[in-house]
Amino acid sequence: MGALTSTELNYIVFRYLQESGFVHAAFTLGYEAGIHKGGIDGNAVPPGALITIVQKGLQYIELEANTDDNDEEVERDFALLDPIEIITKDVEELQQIVKKRKRERSQTDREKDRGKEKERNDEHERRPGGERERDRHDKDKEQVREKEKSEKDREHDKEKEKDKDKEKEKEKEKEKHHTERTDKVKHEEDSLAGGGPTPMDISMIAQEISSTDVTVLEGHSSEVFACAWSPTGSLLASGSGDSTARIWTIPDGPCGSSTQSSPPGVHVLKHFKGRTNEKSKDVTTLDWNGEGTLLATGSYDGQARIWSRDGELKQTLFKHKGPIFSLKWNKKGDFLLSGSVDKTAIVWDTKTWECKQQFEFHSAPTLDVDWRNNNSFATCSTDNMIYVCKIGEQRPVKAFSGHQSEVNAIKWDPTGSFLASCSDDWTAKTG
């Protein structure tokens, strides 16, 4: 077994804090330990992992304390230990405690056995000889009755097994008949259709894309968290842990093997100046407006920034008190929506760049937001909840509580009639 790394341990403790509702402690640990940069797949870590590991560790030490030096198997004579004893004492001290308890228990058991044996003997001696003889006779008769009853039960069980076998044979015949009919119908349908493949046939052969058909955009010096195509023109925006966003101009024509790493063709959007802590400036989300003229970026410092398509900083939005994980423009372009770890979502008026309304419904970090129409939207959170909100309303229009774990992403269908969501509970839902 490999050793547990500090990164893995930090993540397990981080998950424990989240699952226990210690949101602020989890956020602080996640920020200082760089949990999101550890590369650990959260879906592979089961709920309650820390408790399970600690419990198994305690059980291992308990087994070690109960193991004899002569390597004999321990079956019945097993002494349980309290968790506080296991934590505060070493193995040798625990072994002494186990031996002491085994001796005490063995002595107690012997005394109980002697007491019971004495009571039986005394009772037997007090009874007359005739009664003792009748008892033996009654006992023999009882044994005969038990034997006859066991034989009848066995016969009854055999009959039941025969009936079950008959039922299974009938089910097999029905299934065989159904399969034959299904195959016949399918054969007739194939014959009518000319026997060719149906429109839904999917090739299982993976198609490899040659490296010569790929354009590599190099320039970021850390993880790239987000990317978004401009709705107009051949521009691609990317956000990274290196505290920058970049706007790439993608050449016309087919992709090629040439790399694109420096101007012209790239605008670097720096989110810090001088010696500012770069870690707090990770660009976590970005989104273009409908006209493709403005790019909004959200970063770990809780600020949203508005940039022109040429990389010029137009506006900085201050209101959130935690990292921004999601940004979305509405279709009309008059409002910008942001969701943050501070448990809130904010609608910004893009004419004045003032906070139009702040929505404080969640009890844990807001992970994603999505517009339903120009005035209504949905938010999701690590509190397992989804809220549908409307500008001007002080309470949610609707609340969804069907997920059993944190909800990672949400998306309305084009008509705004159905909302899809996906969660750490291994499910996606629509409603």
Coordinates of C-alpha atoms in Angstrom, one line a residue:
M1 CA 0.0 0.0 0.0
G2 CA 1.4 3.4 -1.0
A3 CA 1.7 6.2 1.6
L4 CA -1.1 8.8 1.9
T5 CA 0.2 12.1 0.5
S6 CA -0.4 15.4 2.2
T7 CA -2.4 16.5 -0.8
E8 CA -4.7 13.5 -0.5
L9 CA -5.1 14.0 3.3
N10 CA -5.9 17.7 2.8
Y11 CA -8.6 16.8 0.3
I12 CA -10.1 14.2 2.6
V13 CA -10.2 16.6 5.5
F14 CA -11.7 19.3 3.1
R15 CA -14.5 16.9 2.1
Y16 CA -15.2 16.1 5.8
L17 CA -15.5 19.8 6.6
Q18 CA -17.9 20.3 3.7
E19 CA -20.0 17.2 4.5
S20 CA -20.2 18.3 8.2
G21 CA -21.5 21.8 7.3
F22 CA -18.3 23.6 8.3
V23 CA -18.4 25.8 5.1
H24 CA -16.1 28.6 6.2
A25 CA -13.5 26.2 7.6
A26 CA -13.7 24.2 4.3
F27 CA -13.3 27.3 2.2
T28 CA -10.3 28.4 4.2
L29 CA -8.6 25.0 4.0
G30 CA -9.4 24.8 0.3
Y31 CA -7.9 28.2 -0.4
E32 CA -4.7 27.8 1.6
A33 CA -4.0 24.2 0.6
G34 CA -4.9 24.8 -3.1
I35 CA -7.4 21.9 -3.0
H36 CA -8.7 22.7 -6.5
K37 CA -5.2 22.4 -7.9
G38 CA -4.5 19.0 -6.5
G39 CA -5.9 17.1 -9.4
I40 CA -7.9 14.7 -7.3
D41 CA -11.1 13.4 -8.8
G42 CA -13.8 14.2 -6.2
N43 CA -16.2 11.7 -7.7
A44 CA -13.8 8.9 -6.8
V45 CA -13.8 9.8 -3.1
P46 CA -16.9 8.4 -1.3
P47 CA -18.8 10.4 1.3
G48 CA -17.5 9.9 4.8
A49 CA -14.0 8.9 3.6
L50 CA -12.2 10.5 6.6
I51 CA -14.5 8.8 9.2
T52 CA -14.0 5.5 7.4
I53 CA -10.2 5.8 7.4
V54 CA -10.1 6.8 11.0
Q55 CA -12.5 4.0 12.0
K56 CA -10.5 1.4 10.1
G57 CA -7.3 2.6 11.7
L58 CA -8.8 2.2 15.2
Q59 CA -10.0 -1.3 14.3
Y60 CA -6.5 -2.2 13.0
I61 CA -4.9 -1.1 16.3
E62 CA -7.6 -2.9 18.2
L63 CA -6.8 -6.1 16.3
E64 CA -3.1 -5.6 16.9
A65 CA -3.7 -5.2 20.6
N66 CA -5.7 -8.5 20.7
T67 CA -3.1 -10.5 18.7
D68 CA -1.0 -12.9 20.7
D69 CA 2.8 -13.2 20.2
N70 CA 2.4 -16.8 19.3
D71 CA 0.5 -15.9 16.1
E72 CA -2.6 -17.9 17.1
E73 CA -6.0 -17.0 15.7
V74 CA -8.2 -14.9 17.9
E75 CA -11.8 -16.2 17.5
R76 CA -13.9 -15.9 20.7
D77 CA -11.6 -14.4 23.3
F78 CA -11.6 -10.9 21.9
A79 CA -11.5 -7.8 24.1
L80 CA -13.1 -4.5 22.8
L81 CA -11.3 -1.2 23.5
D82 CA -12.7 2.3 23.7
P83 CA -11.6 4.8 21.0
I84 CA -10.1 7.1 23.6
E85 CA -7.9 4.3 24.9
I86 CA -6.7 3.5 21.4
I87 CA -5.9 7.1 20.7
T88 CA -4.1 7.9 24.0
K89 CA -2.1 4.7 24.5
D90 CA 0.5 2.8 22.6
V91 CA 0.2 -0.8 21.5
E92 CA 2.0 -2.3 24.4
E93 CA -0.2 -0.5 26.9
L94 CA -3.3 -1.7 25.0
Q95 CA -2.1 -5.3 25.0
Q96 CA -1.8 -5.1 28.8
I97 CA -5.3 -3.8 29.1
V98 CA -6.6 -6.5 26.8
K99 CA -4.8 -9.3 28.9
K100 CA -6.2 -7.9 32.1
R101 CA -9.8 -7.7 30.8
K102 CA -9.5 -11.3 29.4
R103 CA -8.4 -12.6 32.8
E104 CA -11.2 -10.8 34.6
R105 CA -13.8 -12.0 32.1
S106 CA -12.5 -15.6 32.2
Q107 CA -12.6 -15.5 36.0
T108 CA -16.2 -14.1 36.0
D109 CA -17.3 -16.8 33.5
R110 CA -15.8 -19.6 35.6
E111 CA -17.6 -18.3 38.7
K112 CA -20.9 -18.1 36.8
D113 CA -20.5 -21.7 35.5
R114 CA -19.7 -23.1 38.9
G115 CA -22.8 -21.3 40.3
K116 CA -25.1 -22.7 37.6
E117 CA -23.7 -26.2 38.1
K118 CA -24.2 -26.1 41.8
E119 CA -27.9 -24.9 41.4
R120 CA -28.6 -27.8 39.0
N121 CA -27.1 -30.4 41.4
D122 CA -29.0 -29.0 44.3
E123 CA -32.3 -29.0 42.4
H124 CA -31.7 -32.6 41.2
E125 CA -31.0 -33.8 44.8
R126 CA -34.1 -32.2 46.2
R127 CA -36.4 -33.9 43.8
P128 CA -37.8 -37.5 44.6
G129 CA -36.5 -40.5 42.6
G130 CA -39.9 -41.0 40.9
E131 CA -40.0 -37.5 39.6
R132 CA -36.5 -37.8 38.2
E133 CA -37.5 -41.0 36.3
R134 CA -40.6 -39.3 34.9
D135 CA -38.4 -36.4 33.7
R136 CA -36.1 -38.7 31.8
H137 CA -39.1 -40.5 30.2
D138 CA -40.7 -37.1 29.2
K139 CA -37.4 -36.0 27.8
D140 CA -37.2 -39.2 25.6
K141 CA -40.7 -38.7 24.3
E142 CA -40.0 -35.0 23.5
Q143 CA -36.9 -36.1 21.5
V144 CA -39.0 -38.5 19.5
R145 CA -41.6 -35.9 18.7
E146 CA -38.9 -33.4 17.6
K147 CA -37.4 -36.1 15.3
E148 CA -40.8 -36.8 13.7
K149 CA -41.5 -33.0 13.2
S150 CA -38.1 -32.6 11.5
E151 CA -38.9 -35.4 9.1
K152 CA -42.2 -33.8 8.2
D153 CA -40.6 -30.4 7.7
R154 CA -38.1 -31.9 5.3
E155 CA -40.8 -33.6 3.3
H156 CA -42.7 -30.3 3.1
D157 CA -39.6 -28.5 1.9
K158 CA -39.0 -31.1 -0.8
E159 CA -42.6 -30.6 -2.1
K160 CA -42.1 -26.8 -2.2
E161 CA -38.8 -27.2 -4.1
K162 CA -40.6 -29.3 -6.7
D163 CA -43.3 -26.7 -7.1
K164 CA -40.7 -24.0 -7.6
D165 CA -38.9 -26.0 -10.2
K166 CA -42.2 -26.4 -12.1
E167 CA -42.8 -22.6 -12.0
K168 CA -39.3 -22.0 -13.3
E169 CA -39.9 -24.3 -16.2
K170 CA -43.1 -22.4 -17.1
E171 CA -41.3 -19.1 -16.9
K172 CA -38.5 -20.4 -19.2
E173 CA -41.1 -21.5 -21.8
K174 CA -42.9 -18.1 -21.7
E175 CA -39.6 -16.3 -22.1
K176 CA -38.5 -18.5 -25.0
H177 CA -41.9 -18.0 -26.7
H178 CA -41.6 -14.2 -26.3
T179 CA -38.0 -14.1 -27.6
E180 CA -39.1 -16.1 -30.7
R181 CA -41.9 -13.7 -31.4
T182 CA -39.7 -10.7 -31.0
D183 CA -37.0 -12.1 -33.3
K184 CA -39.7 -12.8 -35.9
V185 CA -41.1 -9.3 -35.8
K186 CA -37.6 -7.8 -36.0
H187 CA -36.8 -10.0 -39.0
E188 CA -39.9 -8.8 -40.7
E189 CA -39.2 -5.1 -40.0
D190 CA -35.6 -5.5 -41.3
S191 CA -37.0 -7.2 -44.5
L192 CA -39.4 -4.3 -45.1
A193 CA -36.6 -1.7 -44.5
G194 CA -34.2 -3.5 -46.9
G195 CA -32.1 -4.9 -44.2
G196 CA -29.9 -1.8 -43.9
P197 CA -28.7 -0.1 -40.8
T198 CA -31.2 2.1 -38.9
P199 CA -30.6 5.9 -38.6
M200 CA -29.7 5.4 -34.9
D201 CA -26.9 2.9 -35.5
I202 CA -23.7 4.3 -33.8
S203 CA -20.3 3.2 -34.9
M204 CA -18.3 1.9 -31.9
I205 CA -14.9 2.5 -33.7
A206 CA -13.2 5.6 -32.3
Q207 CA -11.9 8.1 -34.8
E208 CA -8.5 9.4 -34.1
I209 CA -7.7 13.0 -34.9
S210 CA -4.2 13.6 -36.3
S211 CA -1.9 16.1 -34.5
T212 CA -1.5 17.9 -37.9
D213 CA -5.3 18.8 -37.7
V214 CA -5.0 20.4 -34.3
T215 CA -4.0 24.0 -33.5
V216 CA -2.3 24.3 -30.1
L217 CA -2.8 27.5 -28.2
E218 CA 0.2 27.9 -25.9
G219 CA 0.9 30.7 -23.5
H220 CA -0.7 30.0 -20.2
S221 CA 1.6 28.9 -17.4
S222 CA -0.9 27.1 -15.2
E223 CA -4.2 25.2 -15.4
V224 CA -6.8 26.4 -17.9
F225 CA -10.2 26.5 -16.1
A226 CA -12.6 27.9 -18.7
C227 CA -12.9 28.7 -22.3
A228 CA -15.6 30.3 -24.5
W229 CA -16.1 31.1 -28.1
S230 CA -17.2 34.6 -29.1
P231 CA -20.6 34.6 -30.7
T232 CA -19.2 36.8 -33.5
G233 CA -15.9 36.4 -35.2
S234 CA -13.2 33.7 -34.7
L235 CA -12.2 34.7 -31.1
L236 CA -11.7 32.2 -28.3
A237 CA -11.3 33.3 -24.6
S238 CA -9.6 31.2 -22.0
G239 CA -9.1 31.6 -18.2
S240 CA -6.3 30.2 -16.2
G241 CA -4.7 29.7 -12.8
D242 CA -1.8 31.9 -13.9
S243 CA -4.0 35.0 -13.1
T244 CA -4.7 35.8 -16.7
A245 CA -7.4 35.4 -19.3
R246 CA -6.5 35.4 -23.0
I247 CA -8.4 36.2 -26.2
W248 CA -7.1 34.2 -29.1
T249 CA -7.7 35.0 -32.7
I250 CA -8.2 31.7 -34.5
P251 CA -6.9 31.7 -38.1
D252 CA -9.4 31.1 -40.9
G253 CA -9.4 27.8 -42.6
P254 CA -8.7 24.3 -41.3
C255 CA -6.8 23.8 -38.1
G256 CA -3.1 23.1 -38.4
S257 CA -0.1 21.9 -36.4
S258 CA 1.3 25.4 -36.0
T259 CA 1.2 26.8 -32.4
Q260 CA -0.1 30.3 -31.4
S261 CA 1.8 31.7 -28.4
S262 CA 2.4 35.5 -28.7
P263 CA 1.0 38.7 -30.2
P264 CA -0.3 39.5 -32.8
G265 CA -3.3 37.1 -32.4
V266 CA -3.4 37.0 -28.6
H267 CA -4.5 39.6 -26.0
V268 CA -3.3 38.8 -22.5
L269 CA -5.8 40.0 -19.8
K270 CA -3.8 40.4 -16.6
H271 CA -5.8 40.2 -13.3
F272 CA -3.0 41.5 -11.1
K273 CA -0.3 44.1 -11.0
G274 CA 3.1 44.1 -9.4
R275 CA 3.6 41.7 -6.4
T276 CA -0.1 41.1 -5.7
N277 CA -0.8 37.5 -4.6
E278 CA -1.3 35.8 -7.9
K279 CA -3.0 32.8 -6.3
S280 CA -6.0 34.9 -5.4
K281 CA -6.4 36.0 -9.0
D282 CA -7.1 32.7 -10.6
V283 CA -9.6 33.2 -13.5
T284 CA -12.3 30.7 -12.7
T285 CA -15.1 31.6 -15.2
L286 CA -15.8 33.8 -18.2
D287 CA -18.6 34.6 -20.7
W288 CA -19.1 36.7 -23.8
N289 CA -22.1 39.1 -24.2
G290 CA -24.5 38.3 -27.1
E291 CA -22.8 40.8 -29.5
G292 CA -19.3 39.5 -28.8
T293 CA -18.1 43.0 -27.9
L294 CA -17.5 42.4 -24.2
L295 CA -16.0 39.6 -22.2
A296 CA -16.8 39.1 -18.5
T297 CA -14.3 37.2 -16.3
G298 CA -14.7 36.1 -12.7
S299 CA -11.7 35.3 -10.4
Y300 CA -10.8 33.9 -7.1
D301 CA -10.4 37.4 -5.5
G302 CA -14.2 37.8 -5.8
Q303 CA -14.1 40.5 -8.5
A304 CA -15.8 40.4 -11.9
R305 CA -14.0 42.2 -14.7
I306 CA -15.3 43.5 -18.0
W307 CA -13.0 43.5 -21.1
S308 CA -13.3 44.7 -24.6
R309 CA -12.6 42.2 -27.4
D310 CA -9.2 43.9 -27.8
G311 CA -8.2 43.1 -24.2
E312 CA -8.9 46.5 -22.7
L313 CA -10.2 46.5 -19.1
K314 CA -13.5 48.4 -19.1
Q315 CA -14.9 47.8 -15.6
T316 CA -14.2 46.1 -12.3
L317 CA -17.2 44.9 -10.2
F318 CA -16.7 44.8 -6.4
K319 CA -19.5 43.2 -4.3
H320 CA -18.8 39.6 -3.7
K321 CA -16.9 38.4 -0.6
G322 CA -15.6 35.2 -2.1
P323 CA -14.4 33.6 -5.3
I324 CA -16.7 33.9 -8.3
F325 CA -17.5 30.5 -9.9
S326 CA -20.0 31.4 -12.6
L327 CA -20.8 34.4 -14.8
K328 CA -23.6 34.7 -17.4
W329 CA -25.0 37.5 -19.6
N330 CA -28.7 37.5 -20.4
K331 CA -29.7 37.4 -24.0
K332 CA -30.7 41.1 -24.1
G333 CA -27.3 42.0 -22.7
D334 CA -28.6 44.5 -20.1
F335 CA -27.8 42.3 -17.1
L336 CA -24.8 40.2 -16.0
L337 CA -25.3 37.4 -13.5
S338 CA -22.6 36.2 -11.1
G339 CA -22.5 33.3 -8.5
S340 CA -20.0 33.2 -5.7
V341 CA -18.6 31.1 -2.8
D342 CA -20.1 33.8 -0.5
K343 CA -23.4 32.0 -1.1
T344 CA -25.0 34.8 -3.1
A345 CA -25.8 35.6 -6.7
I346 CA -25.7 39.2 -8.0
V347 CA -27.4 40.8 -11.0
W348 CA -25.4 43.7 -12.4
D349 CA -26.9 46.5 -14.5
T350 CA -24.6 46.7 -17.5
K351 CA -25.6 50.4 -18.2
T352 CA -24.4 51.7 -14.9
W353 CA -22.4 48.6 -13.7
E354 CA -24.1 48.9 -10.3
C355 CA -25.5 46.0 -8.3
K356 CA -29.2 45.7 -9.5
Q357 CA -30.0 43.0 -6.8
Q358 CA -28.2 40.5 -4.6
F359 CA -29.9 37.2 -4.0
E360 CA -29.0 35.5 -0.6
F361 CA -30.9 32.2 -0.6
H362 CA -28.3 29.5 -0.4
S363 CA -26.7 28.3 2.8
A364 CA -23.4 27.2 1.0
P365 CA -21.3 28.3 -1.9
T366 CA -23.1 29.0 -5.2
L367 CA -21.5 26.9 -8.0
D368 CA -23.5 27.8 -11.1
V369 CA -26.1 30.2 -12.5
D370 CA -28.1 30.2 -15.7
W371 CA -30.6 32.6 -17.2
R372 CA -34.2 31.4 -18.0
N373 CA -35.1 34.6 -19.8
N374 CA -34.0 38.2 -19.6
N375 CA -35.4 38.6 -16.0
S376 CA -35.4 35.1 -14.5
F377 CA -32.6 32.7 -13.7
A378 CA -31.6 29.6 -11.6
T379 CA -28.8 29.1 -9.1
C380 CA -27.3 25.9 -7.7
S381 CA -25.1 25.2 -4.7
T382 CA -23.2 22.8 -2.5
D383 CA -26.2 22.9 -0.2
N384 CA -27.9 20.5 -2.6
M385 CA -30.5 23.1 -3.5
I386 CA -31.6 24.8 -6.8
Y387 CA -33.5 28.1 -6.7
V388 CA -35.3 29.8 -9.5
C389 CA -35.2 33.6 -9.0
K390 CA -36.7 36.7 -10.6
I391 CA -35.4 40.2 -10.6
G392 CA -37.4 42.3 -8.2
E393 CA -38.6 39.3 -6.1
Q394 CA -37.2 38.9 -2.5
R395 CA -37.9 35.2 -2.3
P396 CA -37.3 32.3 -4.7
V397 CA -40.0 31.7 -7.3
K398 CA -39.3 28.0 -7.0
A399 CA -37.0 25.6 -5.1
F400 CA -35.8 22.2 -6.1
S401 CA -34.4 19.8 -3.4
G402 CA -34.2 16.5 -5.2
H403 CA -30.4 16.0 -5.2
Q404 CA -28.7 14.2 -2.3
S405 CA -25.3 16.0 -2.8
E406 CA -23.9 19.3 -4.1
V407 CA -25.3 20.4 -7.4
N408 CA -22.4 21.2 -9.8
A409 CA -24.1 22.7 -12.9
I410 CA -27.5 23.7 -14.2
K411 CA -28.8 24.6 -17.7
W412 CA -32.2 25.7 -19.1
D413 CA -33.5 24.4 -22.4
P414 CA -33.8 27.0 -25.2
T415 CA -37.5 27.6 -24.4
G416 CA -36.9 28.0 -20.7
S417 CA -39.4 25.3 -19.9
F418 CA -37.1 22.6 -18.6
L419 CA -34.1 22.9 -16.2
A420 CA -31.3 20.2 -16.2
S421 CA -28.9 19.7 -13.3
C422 CA -26.0 17.4 -12.4
S423 CA -24.7 16.5 -9.0
D424 CA -22.1 14.7 -6.9
D425 CA -24.9 12.2 -6.1
W426 CA -24.1 10.6 -9.5
T427 CA -27.3 11.8 -11.1
A428 CA -28.5 14.3 -13.6
K429 CA -32.1 15.5 -13.3
T430 CA -34.6 17.5 -15.4
G431 CA -37.8 19.3 -14.3

